[in-house]
PDB file of C-alpha atoms in Angstrom:
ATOM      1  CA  UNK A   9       0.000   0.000   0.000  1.00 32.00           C
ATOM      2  CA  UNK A  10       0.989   3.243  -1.251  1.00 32.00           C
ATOM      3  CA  UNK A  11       0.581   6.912   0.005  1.00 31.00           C
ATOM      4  CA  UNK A  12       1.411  10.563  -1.186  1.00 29.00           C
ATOM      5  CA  UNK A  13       0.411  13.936  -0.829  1.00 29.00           C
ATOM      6  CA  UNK A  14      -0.864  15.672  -3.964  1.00 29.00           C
ATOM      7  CA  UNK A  15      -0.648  19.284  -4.149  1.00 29.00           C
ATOM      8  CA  UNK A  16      -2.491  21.066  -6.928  1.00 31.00           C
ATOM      9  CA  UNK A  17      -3.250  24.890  -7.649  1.00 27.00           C
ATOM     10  CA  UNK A  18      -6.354  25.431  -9.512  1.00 30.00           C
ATOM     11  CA  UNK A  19      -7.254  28.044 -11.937  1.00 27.00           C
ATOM     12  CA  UNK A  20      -6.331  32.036 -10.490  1.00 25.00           C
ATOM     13  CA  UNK A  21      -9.560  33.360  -9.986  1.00 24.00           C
ATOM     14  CA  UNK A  22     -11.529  30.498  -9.880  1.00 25.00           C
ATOM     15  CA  UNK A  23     -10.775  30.063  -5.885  1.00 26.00           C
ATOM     16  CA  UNK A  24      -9.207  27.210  -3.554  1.00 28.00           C
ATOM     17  CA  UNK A  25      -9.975  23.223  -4.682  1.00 29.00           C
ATOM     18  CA  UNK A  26      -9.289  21.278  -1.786  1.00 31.00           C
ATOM     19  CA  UNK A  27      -7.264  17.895  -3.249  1.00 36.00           C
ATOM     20  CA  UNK A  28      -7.187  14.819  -0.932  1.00 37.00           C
ATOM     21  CA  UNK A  29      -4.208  12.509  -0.250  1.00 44.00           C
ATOM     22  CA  UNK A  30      -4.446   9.428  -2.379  1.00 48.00           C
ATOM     23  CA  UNK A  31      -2.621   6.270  -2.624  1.00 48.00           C
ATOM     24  CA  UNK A  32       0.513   5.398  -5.189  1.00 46.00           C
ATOM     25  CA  UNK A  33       1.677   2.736  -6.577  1.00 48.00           C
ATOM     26  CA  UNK A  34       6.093   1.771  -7.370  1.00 47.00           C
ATOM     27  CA  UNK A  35       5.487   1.158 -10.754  1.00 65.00           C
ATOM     28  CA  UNK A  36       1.920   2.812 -13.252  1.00 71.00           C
ATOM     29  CA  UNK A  37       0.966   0.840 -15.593  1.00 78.00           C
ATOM     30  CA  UNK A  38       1.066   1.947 -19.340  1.00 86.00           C
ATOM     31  CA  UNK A  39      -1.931   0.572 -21.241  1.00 92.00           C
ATOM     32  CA  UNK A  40      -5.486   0.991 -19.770  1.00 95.00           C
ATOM     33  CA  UNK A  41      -8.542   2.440 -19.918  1.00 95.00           C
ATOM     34  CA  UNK A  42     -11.158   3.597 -17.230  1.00 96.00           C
ATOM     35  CA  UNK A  43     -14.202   5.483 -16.061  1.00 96.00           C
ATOM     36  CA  UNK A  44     -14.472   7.629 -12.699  1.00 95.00           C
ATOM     37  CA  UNK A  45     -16.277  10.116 -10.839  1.00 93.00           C
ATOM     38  CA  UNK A  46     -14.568  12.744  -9.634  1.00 91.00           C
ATOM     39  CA  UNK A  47     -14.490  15.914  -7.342  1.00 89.00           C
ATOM     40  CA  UNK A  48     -10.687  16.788  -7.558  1.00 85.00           C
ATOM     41  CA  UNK A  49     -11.176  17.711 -11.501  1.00 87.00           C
ATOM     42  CA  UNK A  50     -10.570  21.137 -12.512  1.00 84.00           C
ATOM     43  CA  UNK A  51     -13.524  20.812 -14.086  1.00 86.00           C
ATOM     44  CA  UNK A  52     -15.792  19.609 -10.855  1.00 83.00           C
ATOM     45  CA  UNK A  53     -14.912  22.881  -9.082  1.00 68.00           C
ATOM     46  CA  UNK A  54     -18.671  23.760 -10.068  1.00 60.00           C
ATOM     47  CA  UNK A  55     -19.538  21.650  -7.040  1.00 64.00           C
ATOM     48  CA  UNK A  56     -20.610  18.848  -9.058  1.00 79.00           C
ATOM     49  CA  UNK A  57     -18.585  15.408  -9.614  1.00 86.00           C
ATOM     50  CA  UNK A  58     -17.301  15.021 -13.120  1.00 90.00           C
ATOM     51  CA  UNK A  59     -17.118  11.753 -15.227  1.00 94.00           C
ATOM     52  CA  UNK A  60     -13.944  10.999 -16.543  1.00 95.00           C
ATOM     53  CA  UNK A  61     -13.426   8.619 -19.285  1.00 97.00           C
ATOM     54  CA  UNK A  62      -9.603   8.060 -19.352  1.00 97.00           C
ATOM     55  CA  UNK A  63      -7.589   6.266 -22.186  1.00 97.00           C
ATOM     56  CA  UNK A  64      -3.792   5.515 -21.913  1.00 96.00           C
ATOM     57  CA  UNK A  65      -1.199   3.684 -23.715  1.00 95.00           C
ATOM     58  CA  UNK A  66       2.204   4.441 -22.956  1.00 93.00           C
ATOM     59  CA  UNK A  67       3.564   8.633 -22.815  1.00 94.00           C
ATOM     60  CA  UNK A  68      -0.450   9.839 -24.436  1.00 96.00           C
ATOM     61  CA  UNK A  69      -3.381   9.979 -22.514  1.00 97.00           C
ATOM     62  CA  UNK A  70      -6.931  11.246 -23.625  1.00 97.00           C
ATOM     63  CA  UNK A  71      -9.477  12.174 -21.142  1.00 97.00           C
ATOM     64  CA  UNK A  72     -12.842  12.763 -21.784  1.00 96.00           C
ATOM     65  CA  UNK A  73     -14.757  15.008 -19.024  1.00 95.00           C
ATOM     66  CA  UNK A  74     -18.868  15.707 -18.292  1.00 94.00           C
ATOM     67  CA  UNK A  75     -20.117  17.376 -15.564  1.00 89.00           C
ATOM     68  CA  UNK A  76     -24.542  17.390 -15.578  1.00 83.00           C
ATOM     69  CA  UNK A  77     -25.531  21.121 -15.247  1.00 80.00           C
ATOM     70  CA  UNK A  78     -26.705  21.775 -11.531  1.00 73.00           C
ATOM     71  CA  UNK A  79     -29.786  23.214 -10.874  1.00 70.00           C
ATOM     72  CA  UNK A  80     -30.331  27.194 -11.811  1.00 66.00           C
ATOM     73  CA  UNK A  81     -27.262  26.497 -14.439  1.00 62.00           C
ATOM     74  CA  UNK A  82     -28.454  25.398 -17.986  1.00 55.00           C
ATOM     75  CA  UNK A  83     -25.315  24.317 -19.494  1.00 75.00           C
ATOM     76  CA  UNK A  84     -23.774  21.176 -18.727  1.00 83.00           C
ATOM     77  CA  UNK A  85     -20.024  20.916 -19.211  1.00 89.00           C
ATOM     78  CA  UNK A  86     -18.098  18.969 -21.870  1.00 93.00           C
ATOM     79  CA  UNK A  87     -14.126  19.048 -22.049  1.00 94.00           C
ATOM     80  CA  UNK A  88     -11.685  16.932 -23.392  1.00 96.00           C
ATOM     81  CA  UNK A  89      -8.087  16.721 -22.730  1.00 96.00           C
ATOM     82  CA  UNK A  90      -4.879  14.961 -24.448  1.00 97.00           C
ATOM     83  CA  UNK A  91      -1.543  14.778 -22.652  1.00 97.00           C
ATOM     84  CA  UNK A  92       1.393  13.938 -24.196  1.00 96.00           C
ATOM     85  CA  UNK A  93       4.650  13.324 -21.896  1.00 96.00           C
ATOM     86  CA  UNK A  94       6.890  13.068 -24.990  1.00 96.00           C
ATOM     87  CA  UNK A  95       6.060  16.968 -26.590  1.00 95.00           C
ATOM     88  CA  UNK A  96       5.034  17.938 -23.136  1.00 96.00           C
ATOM     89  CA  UNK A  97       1.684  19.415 -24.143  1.00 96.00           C
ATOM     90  CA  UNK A  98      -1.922  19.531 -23.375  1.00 96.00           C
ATOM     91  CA  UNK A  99      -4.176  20.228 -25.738  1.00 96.00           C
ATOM     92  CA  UNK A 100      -8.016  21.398 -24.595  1.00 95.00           C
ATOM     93  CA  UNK A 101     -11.217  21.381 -26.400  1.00 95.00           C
ATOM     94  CA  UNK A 102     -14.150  22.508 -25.107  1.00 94.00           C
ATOM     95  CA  UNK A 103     -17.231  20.889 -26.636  1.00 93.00           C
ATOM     96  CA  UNK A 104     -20.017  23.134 -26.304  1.00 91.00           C
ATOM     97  CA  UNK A 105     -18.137  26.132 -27.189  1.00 91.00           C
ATOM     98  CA  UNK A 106     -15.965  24.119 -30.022  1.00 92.00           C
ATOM     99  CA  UNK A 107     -12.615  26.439 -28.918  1.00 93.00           C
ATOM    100  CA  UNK A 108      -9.267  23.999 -28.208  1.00 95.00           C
ATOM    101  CA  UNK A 109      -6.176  25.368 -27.231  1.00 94.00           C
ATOM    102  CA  UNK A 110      -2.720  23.892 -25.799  1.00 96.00           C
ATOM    103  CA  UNK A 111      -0.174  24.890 -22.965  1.00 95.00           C
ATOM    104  CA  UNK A 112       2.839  23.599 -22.091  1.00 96.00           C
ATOM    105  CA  UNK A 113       2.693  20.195 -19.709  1.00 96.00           C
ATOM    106  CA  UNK A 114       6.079  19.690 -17.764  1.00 94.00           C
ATOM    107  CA  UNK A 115       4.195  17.113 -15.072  1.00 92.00           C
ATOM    108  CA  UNK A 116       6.180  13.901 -15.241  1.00 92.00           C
ATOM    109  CA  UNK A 117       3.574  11.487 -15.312  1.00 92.00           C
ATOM    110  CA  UNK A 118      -0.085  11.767 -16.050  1.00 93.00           C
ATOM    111  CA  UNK A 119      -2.771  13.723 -14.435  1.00 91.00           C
ATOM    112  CA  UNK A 120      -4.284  12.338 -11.172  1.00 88.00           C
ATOM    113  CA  UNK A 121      -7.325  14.188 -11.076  1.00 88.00           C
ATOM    114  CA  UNK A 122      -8.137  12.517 -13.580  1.00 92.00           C
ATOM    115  CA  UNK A 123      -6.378   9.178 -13.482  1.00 92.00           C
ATOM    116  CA  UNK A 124      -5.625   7.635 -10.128  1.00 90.00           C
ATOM    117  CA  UNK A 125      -3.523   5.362 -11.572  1.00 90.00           C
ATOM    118  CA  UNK A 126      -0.779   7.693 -12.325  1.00 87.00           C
ATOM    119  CA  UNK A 127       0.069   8.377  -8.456  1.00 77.00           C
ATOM    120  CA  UNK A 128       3.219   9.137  -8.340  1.00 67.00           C
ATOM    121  CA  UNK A 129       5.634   6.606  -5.827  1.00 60.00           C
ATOM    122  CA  UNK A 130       4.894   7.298  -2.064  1.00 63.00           C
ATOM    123  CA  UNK A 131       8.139   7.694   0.509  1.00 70.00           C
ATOM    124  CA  UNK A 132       8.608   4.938   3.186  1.00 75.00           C
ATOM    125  CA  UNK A 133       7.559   7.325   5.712  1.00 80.00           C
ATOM    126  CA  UNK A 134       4.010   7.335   3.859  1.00 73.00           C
ATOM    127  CA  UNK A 135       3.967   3.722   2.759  1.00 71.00           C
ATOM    128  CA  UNK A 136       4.112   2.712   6.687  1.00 77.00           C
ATOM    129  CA  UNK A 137       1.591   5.043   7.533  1.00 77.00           C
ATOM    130  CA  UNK A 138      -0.825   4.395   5.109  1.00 75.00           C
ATOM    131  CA  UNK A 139      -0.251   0.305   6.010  1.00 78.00           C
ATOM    132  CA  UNK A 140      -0.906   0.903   9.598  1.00 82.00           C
ATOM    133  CA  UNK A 141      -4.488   2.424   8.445  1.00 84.00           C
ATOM    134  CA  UNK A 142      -5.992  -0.848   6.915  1.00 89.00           C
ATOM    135  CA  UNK A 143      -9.269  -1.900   8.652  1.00 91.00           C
ATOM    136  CA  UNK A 144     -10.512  -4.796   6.329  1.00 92.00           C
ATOM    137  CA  UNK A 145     -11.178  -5.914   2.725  1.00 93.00           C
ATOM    138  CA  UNK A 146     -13.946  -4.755   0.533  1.00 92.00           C
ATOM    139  CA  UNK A 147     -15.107  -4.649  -3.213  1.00 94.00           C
ATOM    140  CA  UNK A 148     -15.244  -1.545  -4.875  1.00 94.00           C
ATOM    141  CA  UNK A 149     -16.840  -1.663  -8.423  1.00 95.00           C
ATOM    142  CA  UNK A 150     -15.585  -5.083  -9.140  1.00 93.00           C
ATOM    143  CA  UNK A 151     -12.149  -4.574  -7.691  1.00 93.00           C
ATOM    144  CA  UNK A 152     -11.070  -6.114  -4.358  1.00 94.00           C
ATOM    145  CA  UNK A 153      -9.408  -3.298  -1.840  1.00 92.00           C
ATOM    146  CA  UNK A 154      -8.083  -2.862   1.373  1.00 91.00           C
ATOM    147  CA  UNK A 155      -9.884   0.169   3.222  1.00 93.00           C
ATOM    148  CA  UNK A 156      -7.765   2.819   5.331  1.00 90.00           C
ATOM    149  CA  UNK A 157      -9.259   4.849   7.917  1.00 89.00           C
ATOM    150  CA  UNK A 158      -7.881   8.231   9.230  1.00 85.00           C
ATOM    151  CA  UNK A 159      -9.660  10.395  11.415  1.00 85.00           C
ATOM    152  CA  UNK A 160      -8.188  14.089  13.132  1.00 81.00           C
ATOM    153  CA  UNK A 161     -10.303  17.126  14.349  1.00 82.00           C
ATOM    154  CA  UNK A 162     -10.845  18.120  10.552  1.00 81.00           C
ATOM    155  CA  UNK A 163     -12.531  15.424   9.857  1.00 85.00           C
ATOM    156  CA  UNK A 164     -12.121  11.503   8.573  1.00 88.00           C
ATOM    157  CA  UNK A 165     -10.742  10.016   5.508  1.00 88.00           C
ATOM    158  CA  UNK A 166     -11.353   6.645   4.214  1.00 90.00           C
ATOM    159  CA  UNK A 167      -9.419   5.466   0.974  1.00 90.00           C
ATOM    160  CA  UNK A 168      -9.677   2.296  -0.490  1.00 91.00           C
ATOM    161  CA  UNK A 169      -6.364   0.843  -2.348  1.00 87.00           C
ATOM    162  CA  UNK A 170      -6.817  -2.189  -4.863  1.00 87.00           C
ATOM    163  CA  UNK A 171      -5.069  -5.146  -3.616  1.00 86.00           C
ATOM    164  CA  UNK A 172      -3.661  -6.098  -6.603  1.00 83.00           C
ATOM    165  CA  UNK A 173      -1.789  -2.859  -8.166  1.00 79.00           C
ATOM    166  CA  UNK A 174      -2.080  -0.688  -4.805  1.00 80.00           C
ATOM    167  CA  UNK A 175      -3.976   2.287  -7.036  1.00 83.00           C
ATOM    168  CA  UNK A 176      -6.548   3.678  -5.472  1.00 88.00           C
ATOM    169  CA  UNK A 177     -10.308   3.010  -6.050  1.00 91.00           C
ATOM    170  CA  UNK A 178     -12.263   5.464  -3.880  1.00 92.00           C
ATOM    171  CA  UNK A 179     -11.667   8.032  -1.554  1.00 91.00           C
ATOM    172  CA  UNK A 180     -14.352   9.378   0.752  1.00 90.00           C
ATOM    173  CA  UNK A 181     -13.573  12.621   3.154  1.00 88.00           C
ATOM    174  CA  UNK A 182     -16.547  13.263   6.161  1.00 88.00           C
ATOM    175  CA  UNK A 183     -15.776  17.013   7.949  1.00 87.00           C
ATOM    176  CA  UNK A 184     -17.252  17.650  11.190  1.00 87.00           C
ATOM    177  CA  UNK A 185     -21.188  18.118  11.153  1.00 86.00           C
ATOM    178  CA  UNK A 186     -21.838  16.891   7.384  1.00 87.00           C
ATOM    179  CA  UNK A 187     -21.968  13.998   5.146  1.00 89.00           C
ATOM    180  CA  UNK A 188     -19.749  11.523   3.789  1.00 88.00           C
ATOM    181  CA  UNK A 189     -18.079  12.817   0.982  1.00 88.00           C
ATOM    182  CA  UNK A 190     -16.996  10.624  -2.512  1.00 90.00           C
ATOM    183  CA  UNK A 191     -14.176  12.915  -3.984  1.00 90.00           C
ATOM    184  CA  UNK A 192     -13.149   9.674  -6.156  1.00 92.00           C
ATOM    185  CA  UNK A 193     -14.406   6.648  -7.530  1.00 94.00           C
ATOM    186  CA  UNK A 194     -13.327   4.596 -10.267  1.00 96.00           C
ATOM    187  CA  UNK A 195     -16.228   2.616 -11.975  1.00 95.00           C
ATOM    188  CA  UNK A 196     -14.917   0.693 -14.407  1.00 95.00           C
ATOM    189  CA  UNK A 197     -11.320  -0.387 -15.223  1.00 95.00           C
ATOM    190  CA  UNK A 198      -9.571  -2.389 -18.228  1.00 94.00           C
ATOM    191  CA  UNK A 199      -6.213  -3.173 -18.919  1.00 92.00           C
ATOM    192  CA  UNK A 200      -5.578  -3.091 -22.348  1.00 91.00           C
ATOM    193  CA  UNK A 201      -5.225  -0.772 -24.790  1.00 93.00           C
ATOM    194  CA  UNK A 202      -6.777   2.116 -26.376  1.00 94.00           C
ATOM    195  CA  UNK A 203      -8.372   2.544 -29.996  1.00 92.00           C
ATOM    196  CA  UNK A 204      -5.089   4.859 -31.375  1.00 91.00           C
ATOM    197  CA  UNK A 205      -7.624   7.459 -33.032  1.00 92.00           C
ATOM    198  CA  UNK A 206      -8.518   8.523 -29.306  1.00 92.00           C
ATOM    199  CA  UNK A 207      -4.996   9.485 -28.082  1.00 95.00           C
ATOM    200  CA  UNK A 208      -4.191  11.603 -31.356  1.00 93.00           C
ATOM    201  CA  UNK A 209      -4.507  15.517 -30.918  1.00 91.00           C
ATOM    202  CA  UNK A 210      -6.636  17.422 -32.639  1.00 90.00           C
ATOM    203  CA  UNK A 211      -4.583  18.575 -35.655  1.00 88.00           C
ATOM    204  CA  UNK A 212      -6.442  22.282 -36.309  1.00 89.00           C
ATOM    205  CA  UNK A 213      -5.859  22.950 -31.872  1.00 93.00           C
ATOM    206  CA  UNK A 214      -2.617  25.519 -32.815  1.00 91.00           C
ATOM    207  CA  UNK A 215      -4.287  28.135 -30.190  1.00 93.00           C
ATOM    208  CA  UNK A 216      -1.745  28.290 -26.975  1.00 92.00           C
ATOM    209  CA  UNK A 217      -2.832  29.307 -23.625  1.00 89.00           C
ATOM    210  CA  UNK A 218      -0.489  31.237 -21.564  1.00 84.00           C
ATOM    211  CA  UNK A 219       0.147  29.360 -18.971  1.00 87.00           C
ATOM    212  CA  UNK A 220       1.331  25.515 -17.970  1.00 92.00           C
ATOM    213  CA  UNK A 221       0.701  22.578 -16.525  1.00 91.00           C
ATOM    214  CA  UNK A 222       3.215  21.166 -13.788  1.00 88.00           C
ATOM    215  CA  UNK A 223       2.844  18.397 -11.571  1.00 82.00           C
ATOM    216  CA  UNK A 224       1.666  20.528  -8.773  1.00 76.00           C
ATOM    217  CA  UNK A 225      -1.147  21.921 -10.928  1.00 77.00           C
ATOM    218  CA  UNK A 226      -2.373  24.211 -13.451  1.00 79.00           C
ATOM    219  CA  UNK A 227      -0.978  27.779 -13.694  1.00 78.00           C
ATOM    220  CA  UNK A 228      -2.682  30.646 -15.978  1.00 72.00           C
ATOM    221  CA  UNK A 229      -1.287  33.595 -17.492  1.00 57.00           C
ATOM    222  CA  UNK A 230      -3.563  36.206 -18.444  1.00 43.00           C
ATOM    223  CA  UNK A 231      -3.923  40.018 -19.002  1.00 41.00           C
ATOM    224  CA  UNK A 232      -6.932  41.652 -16.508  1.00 34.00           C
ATOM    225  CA  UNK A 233      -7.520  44.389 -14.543  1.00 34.00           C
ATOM    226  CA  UNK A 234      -7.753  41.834 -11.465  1.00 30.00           C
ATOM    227  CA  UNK A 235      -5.629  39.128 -10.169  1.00 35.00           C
ATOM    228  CA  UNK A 236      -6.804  36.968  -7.777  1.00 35.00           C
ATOM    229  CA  UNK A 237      -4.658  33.792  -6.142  1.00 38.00           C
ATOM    230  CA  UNK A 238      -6.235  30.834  -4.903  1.00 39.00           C
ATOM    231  CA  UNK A 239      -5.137  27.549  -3.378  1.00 41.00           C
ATOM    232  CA  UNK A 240      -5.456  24.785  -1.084  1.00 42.00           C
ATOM    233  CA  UNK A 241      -5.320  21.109  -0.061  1.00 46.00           C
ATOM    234  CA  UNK A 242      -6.164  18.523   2.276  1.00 42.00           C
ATOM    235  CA  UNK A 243      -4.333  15.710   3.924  1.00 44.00           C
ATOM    236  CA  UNK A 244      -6.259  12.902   4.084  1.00 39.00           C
ATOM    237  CA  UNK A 245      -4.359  11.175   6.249  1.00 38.00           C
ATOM    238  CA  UNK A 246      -4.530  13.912   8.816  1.00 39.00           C
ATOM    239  CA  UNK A 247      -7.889  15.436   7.816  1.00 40.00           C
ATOM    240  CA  UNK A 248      -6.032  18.709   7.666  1.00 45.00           C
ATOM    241  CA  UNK A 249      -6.683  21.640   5.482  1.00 43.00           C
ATOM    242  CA  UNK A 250      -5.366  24.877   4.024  1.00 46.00           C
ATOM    243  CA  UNK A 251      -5.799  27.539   1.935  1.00 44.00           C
ATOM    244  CA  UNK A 252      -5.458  31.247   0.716  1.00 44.00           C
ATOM    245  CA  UNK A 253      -6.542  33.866  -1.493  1.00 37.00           C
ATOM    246  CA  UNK A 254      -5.329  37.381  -2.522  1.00 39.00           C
ATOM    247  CA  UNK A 255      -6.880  39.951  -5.023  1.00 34.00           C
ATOM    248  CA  UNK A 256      -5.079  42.759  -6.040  1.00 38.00           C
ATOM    249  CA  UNK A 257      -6.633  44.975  -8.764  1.00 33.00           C
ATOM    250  CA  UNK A 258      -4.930  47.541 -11.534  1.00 36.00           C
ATOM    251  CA  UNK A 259      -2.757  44.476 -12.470  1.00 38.00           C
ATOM    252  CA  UNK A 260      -1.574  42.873 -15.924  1.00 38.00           C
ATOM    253  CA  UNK A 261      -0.603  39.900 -15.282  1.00 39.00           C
ATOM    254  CA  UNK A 262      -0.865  36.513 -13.070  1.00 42.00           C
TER     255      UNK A 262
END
């Protein structure tokens, strides 16, 4: 069993997006393909829980991303995304609006906001942890896990880890005084690979974004008469959260 914090920064403007701890595994499988739900997407910051359809075989990756409209918003959202570790790029279409554009991706593996499976390796120190936080065996979607429970005075977090592969399946987070919380699920999963046609990047998408995307998140460049800064994160393992915003206005750039 595998653990690691994951630290991202979400879109300037758009606020803090609290990102749980999840599970890692030594050595991410290359060829794949699988379907979750999931609050941690750039995309879910709406409130709502995307769907993420993800297809990977070897250094490309294509994600495909829906979130349902909530209520009092008429438009739904539909994005998709392709990654490629050997060009480091991203490329970003936007269904409903038909606009795609690319930045610069500099992560070294893929995206786990999308993709659990990608974890990057965990540190001893987290790997002992993590094992000390096992409570029993479960099935999650067809896939047998072991089930951690942490709890602190921010709340409790319970991640389940597939036995064989040590990726994680689901996370849950409860704070004080509300509901369980699902921030990840996976729903289906395949090993094998993907139809080629789905990882290839849209050949008109020559539009770049100012801005990149590292492996602690997405940064954005832009030209406004307001900057705002947002961040945050959450330890799972702890239950612990942070965050912090600044605007400043009369500025240029971010």
């Amino acid at each position: 069993m595998d653990a690691r914090v994951i630290r991202f920064i979400p879109l300037a403007v758009a606020g803090g997006l609290l990102v749980p701890l999840l599970p890692a595994q030594s050595s991410v499988p290359q060829s794949y393909t699988l379907t979750s739900s999931s609050s941690l997407a750039l995309e879910a910051m709406s409130g709502n829980p995307v769907e993420a359809k993800v297809s990977r075989f070897g250094p490309r990756e294509f994600v495909d991303v829906t979130v349902a409209p909530q209520a009092g918003h008429s438009k739904a959202v539909h994005a998709r995304h392709w990654f490629d570790l050997v060009a480091h790029k991203v490329y970003t279409l936007d269904v409903i609006q038909n606009t795609c554009s690319w930045m610069t991706y500099t992560a070294p593996d893929m995206p786990n906001m999308y993709d659990p499976i990608a974890t990057p390796a965990p540190s001893a120190e987290e790997l002992a942890k993590l094992n000390k936080n096992i409570v029993r065996r479960e099935n999650v979607n067809g896939i047998a896990a072991n089930l951690t429970e942490s709890t602190s005075d921010q709340g409790k977090s319970r991640i389940w880890v597939a036995v064989n592969g040590n990726y994680p399946v689901k996370v849950e987070m409860t704070f004080p005084g509300a509901q369980p919380m699902v921030m990840l699920e996976v729903k289906e999963l395949r090993f094998e690979k993907p139809a080629a046609a789905l990882l290839a990047a849209p050949a008109n998408c020559s539009a770049q974004a100012q801005g990149e995307w590292t492996a602690e998140g997405m940064h954005i460049h832009f030209e406004t008469n307001i900057d705002a800064h947002g961040s945050g994160q959450v330890d799972l393992k702890t239950g612990k959260t942070t965050g912090d915003a600044t605007v400043k206005s009369g500025g240029r750039r971010q």
